[in-house]
Tab-separated table of C-alpha atoms in Angstrom:
chain	number	residue	atom	x	y	z
K	1	MET	CA	15.061	26.933	-81.790
K	2	THR	CA	17.858	24.978	-80.393
K	3	GLU	CA	20.149	24.084	-83.250
K	4	VAL	CA	21.605	20.856	-81.619
K	5	THR	CA	19.072	18.478	-80.146
K	6	THR	CA	19.636	16.988	-76.816
K	7	PRO	CA	20.179	13.259	-76.933
K	8	LEU	CA	17.468	10.836	-75.932
K	9	TRP	CA	18.167	7.961	-73.469
K	10	GLU	CA	16.228	5.076	-72.525
K	11	VAL	CA	16.005	4.422	-68.808
K	12	PHE	CA	15.961	1.021	-67.036
K	13	ILE	CA	15.408	0.371	-63.387
K	14	ARG	CA	15.998	-2.528	-61.204
K	15	ALA	CA	13.162	-2.384	-58.503
K	16	ARG	CA	15.074	-4.518	-56.100
K	17	ASN	CA	18.072	-6.853	-56.000
K	18	GLY	CA	16.780	-10.099	-57.300
K	19	LEU	CA	14.835	-8.580	-60.190
K	20	SER	CA	15.968	-7.591	-63.620
K	21	HIS	CA	16.412	-3.936	-64.811
K	22	LYS	CA	13.036	-3.190	-66.640
K	23	HIS	CA	12.381	-0.444	-69.104
K	24	ALA	CA	10.890	2.493	-67.399
K	25	GLY	CA	10.739	5.220	-70.182
K	26	SER	CA	13.098	7.781	-71.809
K	27	ILE	CA	14.716	11.108	-71.016
K	28	HIS	CA	16.722	13.877	-72.715
K	29	ALA	CA	20.281	14.733	-71.548
K	30	ALA	CA	23.546	15.902	-72.941
K	31	ASP	CA	25.780	13.357	-71.466
K	32	SER	CA	25.545	10.056	-69.526
K	33	GLU	CA	26.148	11.658	-66.167
K	34	MET	CA	23.204	14.133	-66.629
K	35	ALA	CA	20.990	11.234	-68.022
K	36	LEU	CA	21.612	9.109	-64.624
K	37	GLN	CA	20.720	12.243	-62.742
K	38	ALA	CA	17.652	12.929	-64.839
K	39	ALA	CA	16.557	9.409	-64.774
K	40	ARG	CA	16.810	9.347	-61.070
K	41	ASP	CA	14.690	12.549	-60.656
K	42	VAL	CA	12.131	11.547	-63.260
K	43	TYR	CA	11.653	7.763	-62.670
K	44	THR	CA	12.607	7.185	-59.018
K	45	ARG	CA	10.754	9.663	-56.836
K	46	ARG	CA	9.036	7.077	-54.708
K	47	GLY	CA	11.766	4.354	-54.068
K	48	GLU	CA	11.089	2.648	-57.330
K	49	GLY	CA	14.650	1.773	-57.732
K	50	GLN	CA	17.749	0.348	-56.412
K	51	SER	CA	19.738	0.565	-59.686
K	52	VAL	CA	19.326	2.532	-62.982
K	53	TRP	CA	20.780	1.869	-66.343
K	54	VAL	CA	20.750	4.550	-69.064
K	55	VAL	CA	21.350	3.744	-72.751
K	56	ARG	CA	21.497	5.990	-75.706
K	57	SER	CA	18.293	5.372	-77.670
K	58	SER	CA	20.116	5.559	-81.002
K	59	ASP	CA	22.368	2.644	-79.690
K	60	ILE	CA	19.319	0.266	-79.319
K	61	VAL	CA	18.712	-2.165	-82.334
K	62	ALA	CA	15.217	-3.205	-82.510
K	63	SER	CA	13.267	-5.631	-84.778
K	64	ASP	CA	10.770	-4.181	-87.141
K	65	PRO	CA	7.083	-5.126	-86.464
K	66	VAL	CA	6.734	-5.848	-90.220
K	67	ASP	CA	9.155	-8.783	-89.701
K	68	LYS	CA	7.142	-10.075	-86.838
K	69	ASP	CA	5.904	-13.144	-88.410
K	70	MET	CA	9.261	-14.087	-89.974
K	71	MET	CA	11.080	-13.596	-86.682
K	72	PHE	CA	8.571	-15.275	-84.270
K	73	GLU	CA	6.228	-17.291	-86.157
K	74	PRO	CA	8.530	-20.479	-86.664
K	75	THR	CA	8.396	-20.929	-82.932
K	76	ALA	CA	4.613	-21.273	-82.878
K	77	THR	CA	4.679	-24.617	-84.848
K	78	LYS	CA	7.486	-26.179	-82.486
K	79	ILE	CA	5.019	-27.412	-79.988
K	80	TYR	CA	7.511	-30.164	-79.213
K	81	ARG	CA	9.509	-27.451	-77.263
K	82	HIS	CA	6.976	-27.475	-74.537
K	83	PRO	CA	6.696	-29.999	-71.695
K	84	THR	CA	2.945	-30.621	-72.369
K	85	PHE	CA	4.018	-32.193	-75.751
K	86	TYR	CA	5.281	-35.161	-73.970
K	87	GLU	CA	2.724	-37.611	-72.393
K	88	ILE	CA	3.857	-39.181	-68.989
K	89	PRO	CA	1.532	-41.528	-67.349
K	90	ASP	CA	-0.430	-40.326	-64.173
K	91	GLU	CA	1.197	-43.155	-62.160
K	92	VAL	CA	4.572	-41.504	-62.649
K	93	GLY	CA	3.502	-38.272	-60.871
K	94	ASN	CA	4.879	-34.881	-61.230
K	95	MET	CA	7.594	-34.268	-63.789
E	1	MET	CA	-2.694	15.481	-63.723
E	2	TYR	CA	-4.012	17.678	-66.088
E	3	SER	CA	-5.597	16.257	-69.253
E	4	GLN	CA	-8.561	18.070	-70.779
E	5	GLY	CA	-11.016	16.938	-73.342
E	6	LEU	CA	-9.076	17.081	-76.585
E	7	ILE	CA	-9.157	20.621	-78.201
E	8	GLY	CA	-9.398	20.737	-82.004
E	9	ALA	CA	-8.937	16.993	-82.833
E	10	ASP	CA	-8.830	15.962	-86.564
E	11	GLY	CA	-8.635	12.328	-86.995
E	12	ALA	CA	-8.892	12.533	-90.806
E	13	THR	CA	-7.063	9.835	-92.342
E	14	GLU	CA	-6.315	8.514	-96.094
E	15	GLU	CA	-5.496	4.874	-95.887
E	16	ASP	CA	-7.131	2.169	-97.968
E	17	GLU	CA	-10.203	0.329	-96.508
E	18	ALA	CA	-8.412	-2.853	-96.040
E	19	PHE	CA	-5.649	-1.261	-94.004
E	20	LEU	CA	-8.055	0.538	-91.822
E	21	GLN	CA	-10.223	-2.569	-91.269
E	22	ALA	CA	-7.162	-4.631	-90.190
E	23	PHE	CA	-6.245	-1.957	-87.836
E	24	GLN	CA	-9.843	-1.496	-86.376
E	25	LYS	CA	-9.791	-5.437	-85.865
E	26	ARG	CA	-6.624	-5.172	-83.757
E	27	ILE	CA	-8.202	-2.361	-81.674
E	28	ASP	CA	-11.457	-4.276	-81.334
E	29	ALA	CA	-9.560	-7.229	-80.080
E	30	GLU	CA	-8.028	-4.893	-77.370
E	31	LEU	CA	-4.447	-5.259	-78.710
E	32	LYS	CA	-2.280	-2.496	-77.866
E	33	ILE	CA	-0.633	-0.472	-80.580
E	34	GLU	CA	3.173	0.031	-80.084
E	35	PRO	CA	5.310	2.734	-81.476
E	36	ASN	CA	6.604	1.042	-84.593
E	37	ASP	CA	3.400	-0.802	-85.562
E	38	PRO	CA	1.463	0.276	-88.785
E	39	MET	CA	-1.163	2.721	-87.852
E	40	PRO	CA	-3.451	5.170	-89.613
E	41	GLU	CA	-2.128	8.676	-89.985
E	42	GLY	CA	-5.238	10.088	-88.237
E	43	TYR	CA	-4.495	7.821	-85.528
E	44	ARG	CA	-1.039	9.076	-85.198
E	45	LYS	CA	-1.960	12.799	-85.302
E	46	THR	CA	-4.773	12.608	-82.837
E	47	LEU	CA	-2.367	10.996	-80.406
E	48	VAL	CA	0.535	13.414	-80.859
E	49	ARG	CA	-1.909	16.199	-80.357
E	50	GLN	CA	-3.771	14.735	-77.286
E	51	MET	CA	-0.583	13.648	-75.650
E	52	SER	CA	1.410	16.793	-76.281
E	53	GLN	CA	-1.559	18.856	-75.129
E	54	HIS	CA	-1.593	16.628	-72.060
E	55	ALA	CA	2.169	17.108	-71.481
E	56	HIS	CA	2.051	20.929	-71.992
E	57	SER	CA	-0.876	21.103	-69.455
E	58	GLU	CA	1.385	19.340	-66.927
E	59	ILE	CA	4.261	21.629	-67.621
E	60	ILE	CA	2.161	25.089	-67.479
E	61	GLY	CA	0.088	23.663	-64.560
E	62	MET	CA	3.127	24.089	-62.354
E	63	GLN	CA	2.800	27.832	-62.413
E	64	PRO	CA	-0.437	28.466	-60.478
E	65	GLU	CA	0.790	26.450	-57.680
E	66	GLY	CA	4.482	27.482	-57.880
E	67	ASN	CA	3.328	30.881	-56.788
E	68	TRP	CA	2.527	29.551	-53.417
E	69	ILE	CA	5.655	27.616	-52.559
E	70	THR	CA	7.208	30.481	-50.550
E	71	ARG	CA	4.018	31.273	-48.897
E	72	ALA	CA	2.897	27.888	-47.817
E	73	PRO	CA	1.646	28.181	-44.216
E	74	THR	CA	3.748	25.504	-42.594
E	75	LEU	CA	6.888	23.393	-43.615
E	76	ARG	CA	4.653	20.266	-43.963
E	77	ARG	CA	2.485	22.196	-46.444
E	78	LYS	CA	5.375	23.413	-48.353
E	79	ALA	CA	7.135	19.966	-48.619
E	80	ALA	CA	3.995	18.526	-50.040
E	81	LEU	CA	3.506	21.238	-52.440
E	82	LEU	CA	6.990	21.136	-53.735
E	83	ALA	CA	6.706	17.369	-54.192
E	84	LYS	CA	3.447	17.769	-56.022
E	85	ILE	CA	4.826	20.563	-58.412
E	86	GLN	CA	7.809	18.122	-58.982
E	87	ASP	CA	5.404	15.383	-59.898
E	88	GLU	CA	3.588	17.514	-62.324
E	89	GLY	CA	6.978	18.336	-64.140
E	90	GLY	CA	7.720	14.623	-64.097
E	91	HIS	CA	4.393	13.780	-65.529
E	92	GLY	CA	5.011	16.331	-68.274
E	93	LEU	CA	8.336	14.581	-69.177
E	94	TYR	CA	6.577	11.051	-69.185
E	95	LEU	CA	4.081	12.231	-71.727
E	96	TYR	CA	6.600	14.107	-73.891
E	97	SER	CA	8.491	10.866	-74.168
E	98	ALA	CA	5.517	8.948	-74.890
E	99	SER	CA	4.603	11.536	-77.498
E	100	GLU	CA	8.022	11.174	-79.072
E	101	THR	CA	7.578	7.486	-79.858
E	102	LEU	CA	5.239	8.655	-82.606
E	103	GLY	CA	8.142	10.427	-84.589
E	104	VAL	CA	7.848	14.078	-83.129
E	105	SER	CA	10.858	15.586	-81.403
E	106	ARG	CA	10.874	17.228	-78.055
E	107	GLU	CA	12.130	20.474	-79.738
E	108	GLU	CA	9.084	20.540	-82.039
E	109	LEU	CA	6.715	20.011	-79.054
E	110	THR	CA	8.408	22.707	-77.217
E	111	ASP	CA	8.184	25.105	-80.058
E	112	GLN	CA	4.529	24.386	-80.581
E	113	LEU	CA	3.840	25.251	-77.053
E	114	LEU	CA	5.944	28.312	-77.010
E	115	SER	CA	4.710	29.626	-80.276
E	116	GLY	CA	1.010	29.242	-79.140
E	117	ALA	CA	0.381	26.703	-81.826
E	118	ALA	CA	-0.355	24.039	-79.354
E	119	LYS	CA	-2.972	24.271	-76.597
E	120	TYR	CA	-2.921	23.260	-72.918
E	121	SER	CA	-5.773	22.731	-70.391
E	122	SER	CA	-7.950	25.865	-69.936
E	123	ILE	CA	-7.908	25.619	-65.960
E	124	PHE	CA	-4.344	26.798	-65.742
E	125	ASN	CA	-5.374	30.208	-67.024
E	126	TYR	CA	-7.232	30.829	-63.774
E	127	PRO	CA	-4.989	32.561	-60.937
E	128	ALA	CA	-4.430	30.899	-57.487
E	129	LEU	CA	-5.354	33.901	-55.439
E	130	THR	CA	-5.381	32.417	-51.878
E	131	TRP	CA	-3.806	29.662	-50.095
E	132	ALA	CA	-7.334	28.065	-50.397
E	133	ASP	CA	-6.975	28.060	-53.936
E	134	ILE	CA	-4.054	25.485	-53.468
E	135	GLY	CA	-6.527	23.134	-51.570
E	136	ALA	CA	-9.304	23.601	-54.322
E	137	ILE	CA	-6.832	22.930	-57.220
E	138	GLY	CA	-5.627	19.672	-55.604
E	139	TRP	CA	-9.186	18.678	-54.540
E	140	LEU	CA	-10.950	19.707	-57.861
E	141	VAL	CA	-8.501	20.120	-60.590
E	142	ASP	CA	-6.410	17.007	-59.896
E	143	GLY	CA	-9.709	15.229	-58.966
E	144	ALA	CA	-11.128	16.101	-62.524
E	145	ALA	CA	-7.751	15.205	-64.114
E	146	ILE	CA	-7.726	11.781	-62.278
E	147	MET	CA	-11.446	10.833	-63.731
E	148	ASN	CA	-10.015	11.734	-67.150
E	149	GLN	CA	-6.680	9.857	-66.707
E	150	ILE	CA	-7.950	6.658	-65.175
E	151	ALA	CA	-10.150	6.277	-68.341
E	152	LEU	CA	-6.974	6.712	-70.410
E	153	CYS	CA	-4.886	3.858	-68.532
E	154	ARG	CA	-6.878	1.801	-71.092
E	155	CYS	CA	-6.204	3.691	-74.228
E	156	SER	CA	-5.183	1.628	-77.190
E	157	TYR	CA	-1.769	3.233	-77.554
E	158	GLY	CA	0.836	1.362	-75.257
E	159	PRO	CA	3.283	4.121	-74.342
E	160	TYR	CA	0.388	6.536	-73.628
E	161	ALA	CA	-1.533	3.841	-71.477
E	162	ARG	CA	1.708	3.060	-69.615
E	163	ALA	CA	2.557	6.773	-68.700
E	164	MET	CA	-1.117	7.091	-67.518
E	165	ILE	CA	-0.799	4.063	-65.250
E	166	ARG	CA	2.261	5.636	-63.868
E	167	ILE	CA	0.767	9.093	-63.475
E	168	CYS	CA	-2.659	7.787	-61.927
E	169	LYS	CA	-0.447	6.019	-59.142
E	170	GLU	CA	1.197	9.402	-58.278
E	171	GLU	CA	-1.829	11.181	-58.698
E	172	SER	CA	-3.908	10.175	-55.708
E	173	PHE	CA	-1.633	12.073	-53.263
E	174	HIS	CA	-2.264	15.305	-54.975
E	175	GLN	CA	-6.043	15.143	-54.544
E	176	ARG	CA	-5.667	14.053	-51.040
E	177	GLN	CA	-3.312	16.735	-50.064
E	178	GLY	CA	-5.667	19.345	-51.580
E	179	TYR	CA	-8.686	17.953	-49.542
E	180	GLU	CA	-6.720	17.951	-46.504
E	181	ILE	CA	-5.959	21.805	-46.943
E	182	MET	CA	-9.792	22.194	-47.379
E	183	ILE	CA	-10.490	20.180	-44.286
E	184	ALA	CA	-8.158	22.183	-42.273
E	185	LEU	CA	-9.656	25.651	-43.470
E	186	CYS	CA	-13.257	24.381	-43.023
E	187	ASN	CA	-12.533	23.517	-39.293
E	188	GLY	CA	-10.761	26.807	-38.837
E	189	SER	CA	-12.032	30.239	-38.197
E	190	ASP	CA	-14.868	31.849	-40.001
E	191	GLU	CA	-12.470	33.606	-42.258
E	192	GLN	CA	-10.680	30.464	-43.098
E	193	LYS	CA	-13.953	28.677	-43.960
E	194	GLU	CA	-14.961	31.724	-46.266
E	195	LEU	CA	-11.685	31.449	-48.025
E	196	ALA	CA	-12.390	27.676	-48.659
E	197	GLN	CA	-15.952	28.656	-49.940
E	198	ASP	CA	-14.688	31.395	-52.218
E	199	ALA	CA	-11.941	29.073	-53.729
E	200	LEU	CA	-14.723	26.415	-54.471
E	201	ASN	CA	-16.846	29.180	-55.985
E	202	ARG	CA	-14.093	30.156	-58.283
E	203	PHE	CA	-12.716	26.703	-59.298
E	204	TRP	CA	-15.993	24.714	-59.551
E	205	TRP	CA	-17.083	25.743	-63.017
E	206	PRO	CA	-13.658	25.935	-64.657
E	207	SER	CA	-13.158	22.398	-63.229
E	208	LEU	CA	-16.253	21.262	-64.864
E	209	MET	CA	-15.017	22.775	-68.240
E	210	MET	CA	-11.791	20.608	-67.952
E	211	PHE	CA	-13.801	17.601	-69.440
E	212	GLY	CA	-14.530	19.628	-72.583
E	213	PRO	CA	-17.672	20.538	-74.460
E	214	SER	CA	-20.310	17.955	-74.929
E	215	GLU	CA	-19.527	16.061	-78.073
E	216	GLY	CA	-23.084	15.609	-79.419
E	217	ASP	CA	-22.413	13.856	-82.717
E	218	SER	CA	-19.028	14.838	-83.295
E	219	VAL	CA	-17.321	12.935	-85.916
E	220	HIS	CA	-13.759	13.241	-84.426
E	221	SER	CA	-15.015	12.098	-81.008
E	222	SER	CA	-16.603	9.029	-82.347
E	223	GLN	CA	-13.580	8.137	-84.450
E	224	SER	CA	-11.377	8.571	-81.121
E	225	MET	CA	-13.882	6.349	-79.420
E	226	ALA	CA	-13.725	3.713	-82.265
E	227	TRP	CA	-9.829	3.836	-82.091
E	228	LYS	CA	-10.101	3.469	-78.321
E	229	ILE	CA	-7.760	6.582	-77.652
E	230	LYS	CA	-10.815	7.713	-75.770
E	231	ARG	CA	-12.991	5.508	-73.590
E	232	PHE	CA	-15.791	7.672	-72.368
E	233	SER	CA	-17.483	10.710	-73.658
E	234	ASN	CA	-16.770	14.155	-71.984
E	235	ASP	CA	-20.410	14.363	-70.424
E	236	ASP	CA	-19.966	10.801	-68.881
E	237	LEU	CA	-16.765	11.745	-67.245
E	238	ARG	CA	-18.018	15.095	-66.135
E	239	ASP	CA	-21.152	13.413	-64.535
E	240	LYS	CA	-18.960	10.997	-62.788
E	241	PHE	CA	-16.744	13.717	-61.368
E	242	ILE	CA	-19.794	15.696	-60.136
E	243	ASN	CA	-21.202	12.625	-58.544
E	244	ALA	CA	-17.978	11.952	-56.725
E	245	THR	CA	-17.297	15.501	-55.714
E	246	VAL	CA	-20.710	16.796	-54.443
E	247	PRO	CA	-20.620	14.626	-51.278
E	248	GLN	CA	-17.076	15.763	-50.441
E	249	ALA	CA	-18.238	19.155	-50.655
E	250	GLU	CA	-21.226	18.456	-48.231
E	251	TYR	CA	-18.658	16.855	-45.853
E	252	LEU	CA	-16.753	19.975	-45.719
E	253	GLY	CA	-19.984	21.953	-45.058
E	254	LEU	CA	-19.365	24.143	-48.415
E	255	SER	CA	-22.156	24.746	-50.982
E	256	VAL	CA	-21.466	23.904	-54.563
E	257	PRO	CA	-22.095	27.219	-56.491
E	258	ASP	CA	-24.742	25.882	-58.908
E	259	PRO	CA	-28.323	26.640	-57.984
E	260	ASP	CA	-29.585	24.249	-60.417
E	261	LEU	CA	-27.529	21.187	-59.029
E	262	ARG	CA	-30.206	18.470	-57.998
E	263	TRP	CA	-29.975	14.740	-57.405
E	264	ASN	CA	-31.846	12.809	-59.950
E	265	GLU	CA	-33.439	9.722	-58.649
E	266	GLN	CA	-34.206	8.163	-62.126
E	267	THR	CA	-30.560	8.640	-63.586
E	268	LYS	CA	-29.068	8.135	-60.058
E	269	SER	CA	-26.893	11.026	-60.937
E	270	TYR	CA	-26.828	15.136	-60.464
E	271	ASP	CA	-28.299	17.165	-62.903
E	272	HIS	CA	-26.294	20.304	-63.152
E	273	GLY	CA	-26.817	23.888	-64.439
E	274	ASP	CA	-25.811	25.141	-67.775
E	275	ILE	CA	-21.815	25.508	-68.205
E	276	ASP	CA	-20.650	28.774	-69.883
E	277	TRP	CA	-19.047	27.531	-72.787
E	278	GLU	CA	-18.405	30.997	-74.152
E	279	GLU	CA	-15.928	31.525	-71.190
E	280	PHE	CA	-14.392	28.305	-72.027
E	281	TRP	CA	-13.682	29.149	-75.585
E	282	ARG	CA	-12.554	32.504	-74.667
E	283	VAL	CA	-10.019	31.054	-72.157
E	284	VAL	CA	-8.859	28.418	-74.881
E	285	LYS	CA	-8.392	31.020	-77.341
E	286	GLY	CA	-6.014	33.099	-75.060
E	287	ASP	CA	-8.156	35.522	-73.313
E	288	GLY	CA	-8.514	33.917	-69.730
E	289	PRO	CA	-7.288	35.889	-66.775
E	290	CYS	CA	-3.718	34.566	-66.863
E	291	ASN	CA	-3.056	33.090	-70.434
E	292	ARG	CA	-0.583	36.003	-71.406
E	293	GLU	CA	1.275	35.710	-67.988
E	294	ARG	CA	1.539	31.662	-68.274
E	295	MET	CA	3.068	31.956	-71.831
E	296	LYS	CA	5.355	34.845	-70.980
E	297	ASN	CA	6.736	33.003	-67.930
E	298	ARG	CA	7.183	29.826	-70.068
E	299	ARG	CA	9.037	31.644	-72.853
E	300	ARG	CA	11.304	33.681	-70.486
E	301	VAL	CA	12.222	30.466	-68.648
E	302	HIS	CA	12.924	28.605	-71.793
E	303	ARG	CA	15.115	31.571	-73.187
E	304	GLU	CA	16.962	31.943	-69.778
E	305	GLY	CA	17.646	28.303	-69.767
E	306	ALA	CA	18.957	28.134	-73.310
E	307	TRP	CA	22.749	28.797	-72.265
E	308	VAL	CA	22.391	25.860	-69.727
E	309	ARG	CA	21.324	23.583	-72.629
E	310	GLU	CA	23.992	24.759	-74.821
E	311	ALA	CA	26.835	24.556	-72.257
E	312	ALA	CA	25.765	21.009	-71.315
E	313	LEU	CA	25.894	19.934	-74.815
E	314	ALA	CA	29.301	21.720	-75.371
E	315	HIS	CA	30.745	20.085	-72.183
E	316	ALA	CA	29.489	16.632	-73.415
E	317	GLN	CA	31.102	17.178	-76.884
E	318	LYS	CA	34.315	18.329	-75.176
E	319	ARG	CA	34.528	15.273	-72.993
E	320	GLU	CA	33.718	12.866	-75.925
E	321	GLU	CA	36.615	14.611	-77.981
E	322	ARG	CA	39.107	14.198	-75.150
E	323	LYS	CA	38.018	10.502	-74.821
E	324	GLN	CA	38.577	9.961	-78.608
E	325	THR	CA	42.137	11.684	-78.472
E	326	SER	CA	43.351	9.729	-75.441
E	327	ARG	CA	42.240	6.722	-77.124
E	328	MET	CA	43.993	7.444	-80.303
E	329	ALA	CA	47.224	8.254	-78.191
E	330	ALA	CA	46.846	5.049	-76.465
E	331	GLU	CA	46.701	3.194	-79.791
């Protein structure tokens, strides 16, 4: 019906200062200003946020789930990156 | 909060056995499926249909209550009703965006609703005739929807489950404000109590229908269960709702309009009378008291809003072009 589609934006909300922005969902809006207003109306009706980011969904670059193993599997074998890999005698105490 | 047992689901799918088994293994391990993960076409189609029906129900569900905004008896009731209806609009939007993660566009979904190709919950084709109906809708209709939606919070599809969690958090205010309206009426004059009883009489059976027909041995339903799109049968959820609601009616001093309603000591659950499924199908297929009016309003509003959408896009384009021009001039 509508010839041009209204762009999609991803919404990120910071619940309070000290926390990072977290993905809340998405909305459609013609421009960034309307996207911010719509994000506020749709995702912060009960004081959920102190700050909102909106990002054009088409600007997000995402990894492909098909590449999951190639991307993330190598870290599974590198157990020496974790503190529990190293043995410290009990007498030394917490380290 | 207005989902209904899925109408006309078809989970037919054509992938090879190995793919389907691997997918089922993930589901059985309670791993959530996310938007770009490989999934059977039947799983995707069932979800698109269920989630968009759910979204459409939220949007159409604004109409019966919207009728009463200007006639709410006090400012407090009016503010609460406005906030509730705004929530329903918001819930529709959460669900549309969750559906869009499965590769359908918002425009397609809207067209499906406006053309009548997509269904929405049958309950919204009943009119809200009196103020007591606003109480009954919050108490019974939102109450029934919450039963359904709490179960959906554990749905295997991540974006749907997340939208449901958010919706359920916001929903409980809807049911409480409805029940509070009923309490006020039942503590009022004889006429007010009669209004409350009349609203319960008219909304009881349509609320039970919201869970959808008994599935029996339906193949589609057991596929949805296996894929964990659905967690409980329609009948189980309906029984849960009845068991929770009958004591609430007793507290109000109202009688549930079902002469066959009886507590069953063996099953520890209420037995209820037969539901008129012919009425249900009539309403689903377009012949309820308000189907035509609901669709007429929705189409009119969409048509009347067209110039706003076009103007917003034209304005955005103009500003973008100006930005480009001044950038080029600066270079």
